[in-house]
Tab-separated table of C-alpha atoms in Angstrom:
chain	number	residue	atom	x	y	z
S	14	PRO	CA	17.597	-1.046	32.125
S	15	THR	CA	16.085	-0.552	35.604
S	16	LEU	CA	18.039	-3.557	36.924
S	17	LYS	CA	21.306	-2.164	35.575
S	18	ILE	CA	20.712	1.201	37.252
S	19	ALA	CA	19.734	-0.418	40.549
S	20	GLN	CA	22.857	-2.601	40.486
S	21	LEU	CA	24.992	0.449	39.813
S	22	LEU	CA	23.542	2.493	42.662
S	23	LEU	CA	23.708	-0.386	45.120
S	24	SER	CA	27.309	-1.154	44.204
S	25	ALA	CA	28.400	1.705	46.481
S	26	GLY	CA	27.295	-0.465	49.373
S	27	ASN	CA	24.768	1.995	50.742
S	28	LEU	CA	21.349	3.356	49.814
S	29	VAL	CA	20.959	7.123	49.483
S	30	ILE	CA	17.598	8.106	50.974
S	31	PRO	CA	16.172	11.405	49.692
S	32	GLN	CA	15.112	14.207	52.046
S	33	LEU	CA	11.439	13.965	53.016
S	34	GLU	CA	9.248	17.077	52.832
S	35	ASN	CA	7.916	16.768	56.379
S	36	VAL	CA	11.322	16.231	57.968
S	37	SER	CA	13.051	19.506	58.728
S	38	ILE	CA	16.090	18.225	60.581
S	39	VAL	CA	18.590	15.796	59.183
S	40	ASN	CA	20.495	13.620	61.600
S	41	ASN	CA	24.015	13.717	60.178
S	42	ASN	CA	25.011	10.896	62.493
S	43	THR	CA	22.996	8.483	60.334
S	44	VAL	CA	25.359	9.077	57.397
S	45	PRO	CA	28.441	6.816	57.546
S	46	LEU	CA	31.741	8.680	57.857
S	47	GLU	CA	33.137	7.136	54.669
S	48	MET	CA	30.332	8.777	52.710
S	49	ASN	CA	31.421	12.254	53.847
S	50	THR	CA	34.853	12.032	52.257
S	51	LEU	CA	35.763	13.963	49.105
S	52	ALA	CA	36.835	10.792	47.302
S	53	TYR	CA	33.496	9.108	47.976
S	54	ARG	CA	31.523	12.135	46.774
S	55	GLN	CA	33.582	12.318	43.579
S	56	ASP	CA	33.107	8.613	42.987
S	57	MET	CA	29.353	8.886	43.522
S	58	GLU	CA	29.190	11.906	41.228
S	59	GLN	CA	30.865	9.904	38.468
S	60	ARG	CA	28.429	7.035	39.017
S	61	LEU	CA	25.424	9.365	38.833
S	62	LYS	CA	26.766	10.885	35.622
S	63	PHE	CA	27.080	7.383	34.226
S	64	VAL	CA	23.471	6.657	35.235
S	65	ASP	CA	22.378	9.852	33.491
S	66	THR	CA	24.277	8.844	30.352
S	67	LEU	CA	22.772	5.359	30.507
S	68	MET	CA	19.251	6.788	30.809
S	69	ASN	CA	19.858	9.054	27.819
S	70	GLN	CA	21.046	6.085	25.785
S	71	ILE	CA	17.943	4.094	26.731
S	72	ASP	CA	15.665	7.010	25.828
S	73	ALA	CA	17.528	7.422	22.550
S	74	LYS	CA	17.005	3.758	21.670
S	75	GLN	CA	13.280	4.026	22.363
S	76	ALA	CA	13.048	7.227	20.345
S	77	SER	CA	15.003	5.561	17.564
S	78	ARG	CA	12.520	2.702	17.431
S	79	ARG	CA	9.646	5.157	17.243
S	80	GLY	CA	11.569	7.127	14.648
S	81	THR	CA	12.157	3.979	12.623
S	82	ASP	CA	8.439	3.271	12.519
S	83	LEU	CA	7.789	6.829	11.381
S	84	ARG	CA	10.500	6.612	8.742
S	85	GLU	CA	8.909	3.433	7.423
S	86	ILE	CA	5.625	5.306	7.043
S	87	LEU	CA	7.359	8.186	5.299
S	88	THR	CA	9.270	5.832	3.016
S	89	TYR	CA	6.019	4.102	2.100
S	90	LEU	CA	4.330	7.423	1.378
S	91	GLU	CA	7.250	8.698	-0.704
S	92	LEU	CA	5.887	6.575	-3.527
S	93	VAL	CA	2.542	8.341	-3.467
S	94	ASP	CA	3.066	11.512	-1.425
S	95	ASP	CA	6.202	13.366	-2.446
S	96	GLU	CA	5.111	16.422	-0.458
S	97	HIS	CA	5.477	14.403	2.766
S	98	SER	CA	2.070	15.430	4.067
S	99	LEU	CA	1.855	11.997	5.752
S	100	GLY	CA	-1.429	11.069	4.153
S	101	ASN	CA	-3.149	14.407	4.881
S	102	LEU	CA	-2.219	14.180	8.558
S	103	HIS	CA	-1.020	17.213	10.507
S	104	ARG	CA	1.715	17.208	13.134
S	105	ALA	CA	0.579	18.474	16.529
S	106	VAL	CA	2.509	18.629	19.813
S	107	THR	CA	0.581	18.042	23.043
S	108	ASP	CA	1.133	19.926	26.315
S	109	GLU	CA	3.156	16.934	27.517
S	110	GLY	CA	5.479	17.250	24.531
S	111	HIS	CA	4.187	14.202	22.662
S	112	VAL	CA	3.736	14.303	18.898
S	113	ARG	CA	0.284	13.462	17.552
S	114	TRP	CA	-0.817	13.051	13.966
S	115	ALA	CA	-4.345	14.328	13.380
S	116	CYS	CA	-6.538	14.427	10.286
S	117	GLN	CA	-7.747	17.788	8.992
S	118	GLU	CA	-11.171	17.375	10.614
S	119	HIS	CA	-9.714	16.949	14.113
S	120	TYR	CA	-6.792	19.322	13.567
S	121	ASP	CA	-8.817	22.336	12.407
S	122	GLU	CA	-12.564	21.677	12.361
S	123	ILE	CA	-13.523	25.155	11.140
S	124	SER	CA	-11.144	24.998	8.190
S	125	PHE	CA	-12.241	21.426	7.469
S	126	ASN	CA	-15.921	22.401	7.312
S	127	ASP	CA	-15.156	25.384	5.078
S	128	ASN	CA	-13.143	23.220	2.686
S	129	THR	CA	-15.811	20.502	2.672
S	130	SER	CA	-18.476	23.038	1.679
S	131	ARG	CA	-16.208	24.352	-1.059
S	132	TYR	CA	-15.555	20.865	-2.466
S	133	ILE	CA	-19.264	19.968	-2.400
S	134	ASN	CA	-20.062	23.170	-4.276
S	135	GLY	CA	-17.325	22.292	-6.756
S	136	PHE	CA	-19.059	18.989	-7.509
S	137	LYS	CA	-22.364	20.794	-7.959
S	138	VAL	CA	-20.825	23.326	-10.344
S	139	MET	CA	-19.399	20.575	-12.558
S	140	GLY	CA	-22.810	18.904	-12.717
S	141	GLY	CA	-22.352	16.298	-10.011
S	142	LYS	CA	-23.693	15.788	-6.523
S	143	PHE	CA	-22.368	14.628	-3.172
S	144	ASP	CA	-24.282	12.846	-0.419
S	145	GLN	CA	-22.829	13.851	2.959
S	146	ASN	CA	-24.441	10.887	4.705
S	147	THR	CA	-23.127	8.129	2.428
S	148	LYS	CA	-20.029	10.073	1.264
S	149	GLU	CA	-20.934	9.136	-2.328
S	150	ALA	CA	-20.097	11.473	-5.214
S	151	VAL	CA	-21.984	10.987	-8.494
S	152	VAL	CA	-21.204	12.660	-11.816
S	153	ILE	CA	-23.659	12.005	-14.669
S	154	GLY	CA	-23.585	13.218	-18.277
S	155	VAL	CA	-20.549	15.493	-17.936
S	156	ASN	CA	-17.675	16.196	-20.306
S	157	VAL	CA	-15.020	16.220	-17.590
S	158	THR	CA	-12.600	19.107	-18.155
S	159	LYS	CA	-9.106	19.849	-16.902
S	160	ARG	CA	-10.603	22.264	-14.370
S	161	ASN	CA	-12.950	19.552	-13.098
S	162	VAL	CA	-10.097	17.079	-12.652
S	163	LYS	CA	-8.013	19.730	-10.886
S	164	MET	CA	-10.894	20.343	-8.476
S	165	ILE	CA	-11.287	16.611	-7.761
S	166	TYR	CA	-7.520	16.226	-7.366
S	167	GLY	CA	-7.368	19.105	-4.890
S	168	ALA	CA	-10.297	17.749	-2.890
S	169	LEU	CA	-8.986	14.191	-2.640
S	170	THR	CA	-5.386	15.102	-1.832
S	171	LYS	CA	-6.449	17.603	0.851
S	172	GLY	CA	-8.402	15.047	2.845
S	173	PHE	CA	-11.920	15.361	1.406
S	174	ASN	CA	-13.524	12.033	2.300
S	175	ILE	CA	-15.285	10.339	-0.618
S	176	VAL	CA	-16.191	6.690	-0.073
S	177	LYS	CA	-17.628	6.036	-3.535
S	178	LEU	CA	-17.055	7.939	-6.779
S	179	VAL	CA	-19.391	7.296	-9.734
S	180	PHE	CA	-19.033	8.451	-13.348
S	181	GLN	CA	-21.938	7.661	-15.665
S	182	ASP	CA	-22.390	8.718	-19.304
S	183	CYS	CA	-19.307	10.943	-19.046
S	184	SER	CA	-16.293	11.640	-21.254
S	185	PHE	CA	-12.620	12.271	-20.429
S	186	TYR	CA	-9.629	13.441	-22.398
S	187	GLU	CA	-7.128	10.608	-21.906
S	188	ASP	CA	-4.518	12.735	-20.075
S	189	TYR	CA	-7.131	13.987	-17.611
S	190	LEU	CA	-8.266	10.421	-17.007
S	191	GLU	CA	-4.714	9.346	-16.153
S	192	THR	CA	-4.448	12.123	-13.554
S	193	LEU	CA	-7.798	11.167	-12.058
S	194	LEU	CA	-6.976	7.454	-11.836
S	195	ASP	CA	-3.582	8.128	-10.272
S	196	THR	CA	-5.208	10.303	-7.622
S	197	VAL	CA	-8.078	7.927	-6.873
S	198	ILE	CA	-5.883	4.834	-6.635
S	199	ASN	CA	-2.878	6.186	-4.795
S	200	ARG	CA	-3.832	9.367	-2.962
S	201	SER	CA	-7.412	9.195	-1.753
S	202	SER	CA	-9.728	7.533	0.755
S	203	ILE	CA	-12.061	6.258	-1.974
S	204	LEU	CA	-13.171	2.664	-1.449
S	205	CYS	CA	-15.135	2.242	-4.676
S	206	LEU	CA	-14.831	3.676	-8.191
S	207	SER	CA	-17.691	2.974	-10.598
S	208	MET	CA	-17.638	3.758	-14.321
S	209	ALA	CA	-20.578	3.209	-16.663
S	210	THR	CA	-20.490	4.275	-20.323
S	211	VAL	CA	-17.424	6.476	-19.900
S	212	ALA	CA	-15.872	7.624	-23.189
S	213	VAL	CA	-12.158	8.398	-23.435
S	214	THR	CA	-11.141	10.869	-26.142
S	215	ASN	CA	-7.879	11.780	-27.854
S	216	PHE	CA	-6.402	15.252	-28.340
S	217	PHE	CA	-8.662	15.981	-31.311
S	218	GLY	CA	-11.828	14.952	-29.487
S	219	GLY	CA	-12.263	11.594	-31.180
S	220	ILE	CA	-13.399	8.674	-29.037
S	221	LYS	CA	-10.622	6.123	-28.456
S	222	TYR	CA	-12.742	3.693	-26.442
S	223	THR	CA	-15.765	3.541	-24.165
S	224	CYS	CA	-15.785	1.719	-20.846
S	225	LYS	CA	-19.257	0.217	-20.608
S	226	SER	CA	-19.132	-1.048	-17.037
S	227	MET	CA	-16.348	-1.373	-14.493
S	228	VAL	CA	-16.481	-1.334	-10.694
S	229	VAL	CA	-13.249	-1.149	-8.699
S	230	GLU	CA	-13.058	-1.660	-4.938
S	231	PHE	CA	-9.985	-0.622	-2.963
S	232	LYS	CA	-9.285	-2.344	0.339
S	233	ASN	CA	-6.096	-3.206	2.225
S	234	GLN	CA	-3.798	-2.886	-0.798
S	235	SER	CA	-6.245	-4.902	-2.881
S	236	LEU	CA	-7.869	-4.032	-6.217
S	237	LYS	CA	-11.137	-5.843	-6.814
S	238	VAL	CA	-12.278	-5.328	-10.405
S	239	ARG	CA	-15.570	-6.477	-11.877
S	240	PHE	CA	-17.167	-5.930	-15.290
S	241	ASN	CA	-20.537	-7.085	-13.934
S	242	GLY	CA	-20.568	-10.094	-16.226
S	243	SER	CA	-20.771	-7.989	-19.392
S	244	TYR	CA	-17.514	-8.107	-21.352
S	245	HIS	CA	-16.827	-5.175	-23.640
S	246	ASN	CA	-13.674	-4.272	-25.554
S	247	GLY	CA	-13.623	-0.790	-24.032
S	248	ASN	CA	-13.336	-2.166	-20.516
S	249	ILE	CA	-9.852	-3.545	-21.141
S	250	PRO	CA	-8.101	-0.233	-22.018
S	251	MET	CA	-9.635	1.310	-18.899
S	252	LEU	CA	-8.387	-1.616	-16.815
S	253	ASN	CA	-4.939	-1.277	-18.389
S	254	GLN	CA	-4.813	2.384	-17.369
S	255	LEU	CA	-5.896	1.425	-13.871
S	256	LEU	CA	-3.076	-1.106	-13.505
S	257	LEU	CA	-0.503	1.246	-15.020
S	258	ARG	CA	-1.343	3.955	-12.487
S	259	ASN	CA	-1.409	1.581	-9.511
S	260	ARG	CA	1.617	1.924	-7.246
S	261	ILE	CA	0.456	0.584	-3.880
S	262	HIS	CA	-2.054	-2.247	-4.343
S	263	ARG	CA	-0.323	-5.631	-4.531
S	264	THR	CA	-3.391	-7.862	-4.768
S	265	TRP	CA	-5.626	-8.023	-7.842
S	266	ASN	CA	-9.031	-9.664	-7.428
S	267	ILE	CA	-10.913	-10.625	-10.616
S	268	SER	CA	-13.660	-12.943	-11.802
S	269	ALA	CA	-12.785	-15.447	-14.514
S	270	CYS	CA	-16.290	-14.923	-15.918
S	271	ASP	CA	-15.277	-11.430	-17.076
S	272	PHE	CA	-12.534	-12.831	-19.320
S	273	LEU	CA	-14.009	-16.028	-20.762
S	274	GLY	CA	-13.110	-16.194	-24.436
S	275	HIS	CA	-10.824	-13.186	-24.043
S	276	GLU	CA	-7.818	-14.710	-22.329
S	277	SER	CA	-5.401	-12.676	-24.466
S	278	ASP	CA	-6.893	-9.504	-22.984
S	279	LEU	CA	-6.225	-10.857	-19.511
S	280	GLU	CA	-2.610	-11.465	-20.483
S	281	ARG	CA	-2.276	-7.899	-21.797
S	282	CYS	CA	-3.646	-6.594	-18.519
S	283	PHE	CA	-0.879	-8.415	-16.672
S	284	GLU	CA	1.639	-6.789	-18.971
S	285	SER	CA	0.370	-3.417	-17.714
S	286	ASN	CA	1.052	-4.407	-14.115
S	287	ARG	CA	4.246	-3.476	-12.268
S	288	THR	CA	3.071	-3.863	-8.690
S	289	VAL	CA	0.679	-6.797	-8.286
S	290	THR	CA	2.216	-9.978	-6.858
S	291	GLU	CA	-0.951	-11.703	-5.627
S	292	LEU	CA	-3.900	-12.740	-7.776
S	293	ILE	CA	-7.371	-13.804	-6.649
S	294	VAL	CA	-9.508	-15.378	-9.384
S	295	GLU	CA	-13.097	-16.335	-8.605
S	296	TYR	CA	-14.956	-19.005	-10.601
S	297	SER	CA	-11.830	-20.193	-12.359
S	298	ASN	CA	-13.172	-23.345	-13.997
S	299	ASN	CA	-11.736	-22.769	-17.448
S	300	ILE	CA	-8.431	-24.307	-18.508
S	301	ASP	CA	-7.670	-21.416	-20.880
S	302	ILE	CA	-7.918	-18.930	-18.028
S	303	LEU	CA	-5.680	-21.094	-15.842
S	304	ASN	CA	-3.191	-21.572	-18.651
S	305	THR	CA	-2.962	-17.800	-19.109
S	306	ILE	CA	-2.289	-17.297	-15.404
S	307	PHE	CA	0.376	-19.986	-15.142
S	308	THR	CA	2.244	-19.064	-18.334
S	309	LEU	CA	2.652	-15.338	-17.739
S	310	LYS	CA	6.002	-14.106	-19.001
S	311	THR	CA	6.039	-10.479	-17.895
S	312	ASN	CA	4.806	-10.794	-14.328
S	313	ALA	CA	5.897	-13.105	-11.523
S	314	LEU	CA	3.010	-13.973	-9.224
S	315	HIS	CA	3.967	-15.069	-5.717
S	316	GLN	CA	0.496	-15.758	-4.316
S	317	LEU	CA	-2.515	-17.258	-6.069
S	318	LYS	CA	-5.976	-17.763	-4.623
S	319	LEU	CA	-8.752	-19.579	-6.504
S	320	PRO	CA	-12.022	-19.359	-4.528
S	321	GLN	CA	-15.070	-21.208	-5.890
S	322	SER	CA	-12.874	-22.710	-8.585
S	323	LEU	CA	-11.695	-26.101	-9.898
S	324	SER	CA	-15.182	-27.572	-9.664
S	325	ILE	CA	-15.069	-29.234	-13.106
S	326	PRO	CA	-13.312	-32.654	-13.046
S	327	SER	CA	-11.854	-32.276	-16.547
S	328	ILE	CA	-9.569	-29.402	-15.536
S	329	LEU	CA	-8.175	-30.920	-12.337
S	330	SER	CA	-5.397	-32.976	-13.882
S	331	PRO	CA	-4.280	-30.188	-16.299
S	332	PHE	CA	-4.218	-27.814	-13.331
S	333	CYS	CA	-1.741	-30.071	-11.512
S	334	GLU	CA	0.460	-30.156	-14.606
S	335	LEU	CA	0.437	-26.354	-14.832
S	336	LEU	CA	1.296	-26.087	-11.156
S	337	LYS	CA	4.131	-28.561	-11.548
S	338	LYS	CA	5.798	-26.375	-14.211
S	339	ASN	CA	5.418	-23.134	-12.257
S	340	THR	CA	8.537	-21.734	-10.570
S	341	THR	CA	7.348	-18.435	-9.078
S	342	LEU	CA	4.444	-19.241	-6.757
S	343	VAL	CA	5.276	-19.448	-3.059
S	344	GLU	CA	1.705	-19.570	-1.766
S	345	ILE	CA	-1.472	-21.028	-3.245
S	346	ASP	CA	-4.945	-21.083	-1.685
S	347	LEU	CA	-7.499	-23.469	-3.177
S	348	MET	CA	-9.744	-24.191	-0.219
S	349	ASP	CA	-13.222	-22.797	0.340
S	350	TYR	CA	-16.549	-24.057	1.643
S	351	THR	CA	-17.110	-26.246	-1.448
S	352	GLY	CA	-14.040	-28.450	-0.911
S	353	PHE	CA	-12.918	-31.168	-3.356
S	354	LYS	CA	-14.824	-34.362	-4.077
S	355	GLU	CA	-12.187	-36.016	-6.278
S	356	GLU	CA	-9.898	-38.018	-4.001
S	357	ALA	CA	-7.492	-38.782	-6.849
S	358	PHE	CA	-7.096	-35.047	-7.502
S	359	VAL	CA	-6.336	-34.288	-3.866
S	360	ILE	CA	-3.655	-36.995	-3.800
S	361	LYS	CA	-2.094	-35.740	-7.035
S	362	LEU	CA	-2.261	-32.149	-5.820
S	363	LEU	CA	-0.470	-33.001	-2.578
S	364	ASP	CA	2.207	-34.913	-4.479
S	365	THR	CA	2.683	-31.938	-6.800
S	366	LEU	CA	2.967	-29.487	-3.925
S	367	ARG	CA	5.417	-31.755	-2.130
S	368	GLU	CA	7.725	-31.622	-5.154
S	369	HIS	CA	7.188	-27.928	-5.905
């Protein structure tokens, strides 16, 4: 753009030197006679107007690019933030006219501190506690009510920073649980949700199921779910609800150890998913687990990662056969620090991938 403007100004054949502050007298004899004519001045005026228009167009393009980036953010947040609060950020205009997006703490510190105290007291009233140093909220032995969920919802969606949320020996009415999970997964800064012996009740107060142990970590659009090696039937309905509520996390990280002997439950969990396109399965050394993953009918996986897996020779050849029949995977990651010792498997794997 600068080159275009310079070429345009120089095309008149002369340079226009601006008046200097410390020069009080202008020597009119230094200005060529042809530049004093009405036609020349009109021509130069038209050129300067064109330069001004060109500059406005350039500025508009730059603003458009910035606007496009902002629209992409807003479009992304439309799925989880229909109030367009831009992830609890506030719009502020600097003295220079630039737009800044600031969190509540840096936008209005007094209001932020008041709200934080109110949310902490809310946790105390419901029977929980909050550690301001670790940002961990713990609720133990509480029948979580609609009012409690509303308080948690308000805190999380207004920027209250909880890193870890723990429910232990608690009970939820199923509708309240759905609201809580939707908020935690899609509209909060929580990095870890831990549930231990959490009962879910129906409208009449009867227990539908009890989640014995489930830890969920949220990071970079990834859901890492672990049952801590202790399978229990009640964990699966809770996991199903988690996947049903999820709208932004595209990667699901699980351990095959949590589903050994219960491959049908794993398949049902996939049926609950509408967002996940990448699966990470640790310790996948069971052909039944692999068969479930590769024969899914309701979900098309695009990426598959199998860390610390395929270490049993008997499953290597069947794995290649499953991979050969797959038509949805576009990326597969099998390498880790353990590597492969079976040369025949590596050769067959490469041949399979070459034909995939």
